[in-house]
């Protein structure tokens, strides 16, 4: 998969663990591309009319990647100007940087300097964006910090379980839970269920990993309830906030 270079107006920032004092007036932005198209096309992403990446595929917290996602495993961000920001997604003409099929274009506001994620979910005319400010504060030693975001459009709410314990309750589509800490090292089994479903009922999706020490993650549910194909079935994924 060929990935285009980051444009001059949007540079990439490595989010390293030590963050002393910051005077940067730009926003640090991750774009969580979670639009589950059946054909999973290679997509070109533009910010304010300038291409930031070509060849991106579902599901990709860009830049950086995550767990059970496309990309790597780094808490990276784009440096972007604050204020009104237009995000455009298209299928490009083969071998060119011009649009062939426009999938979506919409605007959000980046209110100021800080760390943000723009979540993108659903497809075509139903595409929506959600901007969330990230809490990059390091948790105490012996813990990692998590937050849950529901990006499954056709369910009114989701419950998130960690090792059979409910950690997020009835989170609506395009909404996020409060943060919660999990002890390190803990082998984990994440599960999502429709809001109110019995704890022992069949999960919509599960994902297993081991909680590390002093990291910050977002857990997100993606796909569509009832779908069974690889590109659209429900999934649980994580990306690195810090």
C-alpha positions as a Python dict, from the first residue, in 0.01 Angstrom:
ca = {
    (1, 'X'): (0, 0, 0),
    (2, 'X'): (151, 326, -111),
    (3, 'X'): (111, 607, 137),
    (4, 'X'): (142, 967, 26),
    (5, 'X'): (367, 1215, 198),
    (6, 'X'): (237, 1450, 461),
    (7, 'X'): (177, 1793, 305),
    (8, 'X'): (377, 2096, 408),
    (9, 'X'): (91, 2260, 596),
    (10, 'X'): (36, 1948, 806),
    (11, 'X'): (343, 1797, 970),
    (12, 'X'): (376, 1485, 1179),
    (13, 'X'): (454, 1488, 1550),
    (14, 'X'): (591, 1199, 1757),
    (15, 'X'): (417, 1181, 2094),
    (16, 'X'): (698, 1073, 2326),
    (17, 'X'): (638, 980, 2688),
    (18, 'X'): (818, 1276, 2854),
    (19, 'X'): (622, 1594, 2783),
    (20, 'X'): (773, 1882, 2983),
    (21, 'X'): (640, 2229, 2896),
    (22, 'X'): (474, 2300, 2561),
    (23, 'X'): (431, 2639, 2394),
    (24, 'X'): (319, 2504, 2055),
    (25, 'X'): (4, 2689, 1948),
    (26, 'X'): (-87, 2425, 1691),
    (27, 'X'): (-329, 2141, 1754),
    (28, 'X'): (-195, 1785, 1758),
    (29, 'X'): (-447, 1580, 1562),
    (30, 'X'): (-508, 1213, 1491),
    (31, 'X'): (-772, 1118, 1231),
    (32, 'X'): (-935, 785, 1314),
    (33, 'X'): (-1063, 664, 977),
    (34, 'X'): (-1332, 407, 1065),
    (35, 'X'): (-1567, 420, 763),
    (36, 'X'): (-1648, 56, 689),
    (37, 'X'): (-1707, 36, 314),
    (38, 'X'): (-1779, -314, 182),
    (39, 'X'): (-1506, -287, -82),
    (40, 'X'): (-1256, -116, 152),
    (41, 'X'): (-1122, 123, -114),
    (42, 'X'): (-786, 298, -94),
    (43, 'X'): (-876, 652, 11),
    (44, 'X'): (-709, 990, -29),
    (45, 'X'): (-741, 1220, 270),
    (46, 'X'): (-722, 1598, 241),
    (47, 'X'): (-715, 1863, 514),
    (48, 'X'): (-821, 2211, 404),
    (49, 'X'): (-776, 2108, 41),
    (50, 'X'): (-423, 1969, 75),
    (51, 'X'): (-347, 1598, 55),
    (52, 'X'): (-208, 1447, 375),
    (53, 'X'): (-214, 1081, 273),
    (54, 'X'): (-313, 860, -19),
    (55, 'X'): (-381, 488, -7),
    (56, 'X'): (-529, 481, 343),
    (57, 'X'): (-759, 189, 419),
    (58, 'X'): (-1008, 101, 693),
    (59, 'X'): (-949, 101, 985),
    (60, 'X'): (-660, 341, 1040),
    (61, 'X'): (-598, 584, 1328),
    (62, 'X'): (-372, 812, 1122),
    (63, 'X'): (-92, 877, 1186),
    (64, 'X'): (43, 610, 1416),
    (65, 'X'): (-191, 313, 1394),
    (66, 'X'): (-299, 96, 1683),
    (67, 'X'): (-406, -254, 1782),
    (68, 'X'): (-634, -446, 1544),
    (69, 'X'): (-598, -158, 1296),
    (70, 'X'): (-396, -58, 993),
    (71, 'X'): (-69, 125, 1051),
    (72, 'X'): (197, 88, 1317),
    (73, 'X'): (183, 116, 1694),
    (74, 'X'): (289, 471, 1776),
    (75, 'X'): (107, 764, 1939),
    (76, 'X'): (177, 1002, 1651),
    (77, 'X'): (-15, 1318, 1557),
    (78, 'X'): (-43, 1571, 1278),
    (79, 'X'): (44, 1933, 1358),
    (80, 'X'): (-252, 2139, 1236),
    (81, 'X'): (-368, 2499, 1261),
    (82, 'X'): (-648, 2561, 1508),
    (83, 'X'): (-993, 2682, 1406),
    (84, 'X'): (-1219, 2560, 1127),
    (85, 'X'): (-1084, 2249, 954),
    (86, 'X'): (-1225, 2074, 648),
    (87, 'X'): (-1161, 1702, 603),
    (88, 'X'): (-1223, 1547, 261),
    (89, 'X'): (-1216, 1178, 168),
    (90, 'X'): (-1213, 1046, -187),
    (91, 'X'): (-1110, 755, -404),
    (92, 'X'): (-837, 904, -626),
    (93, 'X'): (-786, 850, -996),
    (94, 'X'): (-536, 569, -1054),
    (95, 'X'): (-181, 699, -1028),
    (96, 'X'): (-293, 1057, -965),
    (97, 'X'): (-372, 1286, -674),
    (98, 'X'): (-701, 1403, -825),
    (99, 'X'): (-1040, 1292, -695),
    (100, 'X'): (-1231, 1021, -880),
    (101, 'X'): (-1512, 946, -633),
    (102, 'X'): (-1585, 1195, -356),
    (103, 'X'): (-1680, 999, -45),
    (104, 'X'): (-1719, 1278, 208),
    (105, 'X'): (-1629, 1634, 294),
    (106, 'X'): (-1710, 1807, 621),
    (107, 'X'): (-1580, 2063, 868),
    (108, 'X'): (-1496, 2059, 1236),
    (109, 'X'): (-1346, 2312, 1475),
    (110, 'X'): (-1015, 2258, 1653),
    (111, 'X'): (-1064, 2493, 1948),
    (112, 'X'): (-702, 2544, 2049),
    (113, 'X'): (-364, 2393, 2117),
    (114, 'X'): (-395, 2042, 2257),
    (115, 'X'): (-428, 1681, 2148),
    (116, 'X'): (-739, 1586, 1949),
    (117, 'X'): (-877, 1290, 1758),
    (118, 'X'): (-1121, 1332, 1470),
    (119, 'X'): (-1325, 1012, 1451),
    (120, 'X'): (-1479, 936, 1110),
    (121, 'X'): (-1749, 670, 1084),
    (122, 'X'): (-2026, 542, 855),
    (123, 'X'): (-2019, 587, 477),
    (124, 'X'): (-2108, 826, 194),
    (125, 'X'): (-2394, 1066, 284),
    (126, 'X'): (-2421, 912, 633),
    (127, 'X'): (-2058, 984, 724),
    (128, 'X'): (-2013, 1167, 1053),
    (129, 'X'): (-1718, 1316, 1240),
    (130, 'X'): (-1660, 1347, 1613),
    (131, 'X'): (-1382, 1561, 1762),
    (132, 'X'): (-1256, 1456, 2104),
    (133, 'X'): (-983, 1620, 2306),
    (134, 'X'): (-738, 1361, 2436),
    (135, 'X'): (-612, 1347, 2793),
    (136, 'X'): (-241, 1271, 2756),
    (137, 'X'): (-162, 1282, 3129),
    (138, 'X'): (43, 979, 3231),
    (139, 'X'): (-134, 747, 3477),
    (140, 'X'): (38, 628, 3793),
    (141, 'X'): (299, 355, 3758),
    (142, 'X'): (132, 16, 3750),
    (143, 'X'): (-165, 135, 3542),
    (144, 'X'): (-267, 227, 3189),
    (145, 'X'): (-557, 458, 3105),
    (146, 'X'): (-840, 391, 2861),
    (147, 'X'): (-1146, 556, 2712),
    (148, 'X'): (-1414, 395, 2493),
    (149, 'X'): (-1570, 539, 2177),
    (150, 'X'): (-1870, 384, 1997),
    (151, 'X'): (-1837, 409, 1618),
    (152, 'X'): (-2102, 148, 1525),
    (153, 'X'): (-2383, 343, 1353),
    (154, 'X'): (-2670, 96, 1373),
    (155, 'X'): (-2685, 39, 1748),
    (156, 'X'): (-2828, 295, 1992),
    (157, 'X'): (-2574, 211, 2259),
    (158, 'X'): (-2289, -23, 2351),
    (159, 'X'): (-2147, -169, 2670),
    (160, 'X'): (-1773, -238, 2691),
    (161, 'X'): (-1639, -523, 2903),
    (162, 'X'): (-1286, -585, 3025),
    (163, 'X'): (-1229, -942, 3145),
    (164, 'X'): (-1607, -984, 3193),
    (165, 'X'): (-1637, -664, 3399),
    (166, 'X'): (-1839, -380, 3248),
    (167, 'X'): (-1617, -71, 3223),
    (168, 'X'): (-1837, 149, 2999),
    (169, 'X'): (-2215, 152, 3009),
    (170, 'X'): (-2461, 239, 2730),
    (171, 'X'): (-2229, 458, 2521),
    (172, 'X'): (-2430, 602, 2228),
    (173, 'X'): (-2304, 610, 1871),
    (174, 'X'): (-2048, 887, 1821),
    (175, 'X'): (-1998, 930, 2195),
    (176, 'X'): (-1721, 847, 2442),
    (177, 'X'): (-1704, 711, 2794),
    (178, 'X'): (-1518, 860, 3086),
    (179, 'X'): (-1158, 745, 3130),
    (180, 'X'): (-1075, 443, 3343),
    (181, 'X'): (-747, 286, 3462),
    (182, 'X'): (-644, -80, 3438),
    (183, 'X'): (-362, -242, 3635),
    (184, 'X'): (-43, -357, 3464),
    (185, 'X'): (34, -622, 3357),
    (186, 'X'): (-311, -765, 3295),
    (187, 'X'): (-394, -1004, 3013),
    (188, 'X'): (-714, -858, 2880),
    (189, 'X'): (-1014, -969, 2684),
    (190, 'X'): (-1222, -679, 2555),
    (191, 'X'): (-1582, -739, 2450),
    (192, 'X'): (-1865, -521, 2320),
    (193, 'X'): (-2233, -597, 2366),
    (194, 'X'): (-2554, -407, 2288),
    (195, 'X'): (-2639, -179, 2579),
    (196, 'X'): (-2828, -371, 2846),
    (197, 'X'): (-2739, -717, 2715),
    (198, 'X'): (-2664, -979, 2977),
    (199, 'X'): (-2294, -1007, 3071),
    (200, 'X'): (-2291, -1372, 2966),
    (201, 'X'): (-2455, -1315, 2629),
    (202, 'X'): (-2268, -1355, 2302),
    (203, 'X'): (-2046, -1055, 2240),
    (204, 'X'): (-2065, -862, 1914),
    (205, 'X'): (-1683, -867, 1900),
    (206, 'X'): (-1385, -938, 2122),
    (207, 'X'): (-1015, -853, 2122),
    (208, 'X'): (-732, -971, 2347),
    (209, 'X'): (-412, -792, 2446),
    (210, 'X'): (-201, -729, 2757),
    (211, 'X'): (-234, -394, 2931),
    (212, 'X'): (111, -226, 2944),
    (213, 'X'): (245, 18, 3202),
    (214, 'X'): (168, 393, 3197),
    (215, 'X'): (24, 414, 2848),
    (216, 'X'): (-294, 589, 2735),
    (217, 'X'): (-531, 427, 2485),
    (218, 'X'): (-868, 475, 2324),
    (219, 'X'): (-1074, 160, 2271),
    (220, 'X'): (-1319, 195, 1983),
    (221, 'X'): (-1597, -21, 1842),
    (222, 'X'): (-1632, -18, 1462),
    (223, 'X'): (-1822, -186, 1181),
    (224, 'X'): (-2194, -261, 1161),
    (225, 'X'): (-2416, -473, 1383),
    (226, 'X'): (-2537, -775, 1186),
    (227, 'X'): (-2265, -766, 920),
    (228, 'X'): (-2047, -1072, 879),
    (229, 'X'): (-1803, -981, 600),
    (230, 'X'): (-1445, -899, 697),
    (231, 'X'): (-1469, -527, 618),
    (232, 'X'): (-1798, -449, 790),
    (233, 'X'): (-1842, -688, 1081),
    (234, 'X'): (-1819, -545, 1435),
    (235, 'X'): (-1467, -514, 1574),
    (236, 'X'): (-1290, -389, 1885),
    (237, 'X'): (-972, -190, 1822),
    (238, 'X'): (-740, 38, 2018),
    (239, 'X'): (-512, 327, 1930),
    (240, 'X'): (-229, 486, 2124),
    (241, 'X'): (-301, 827, 2272),
    (242, 'X'): (31, 830, 2457),
}
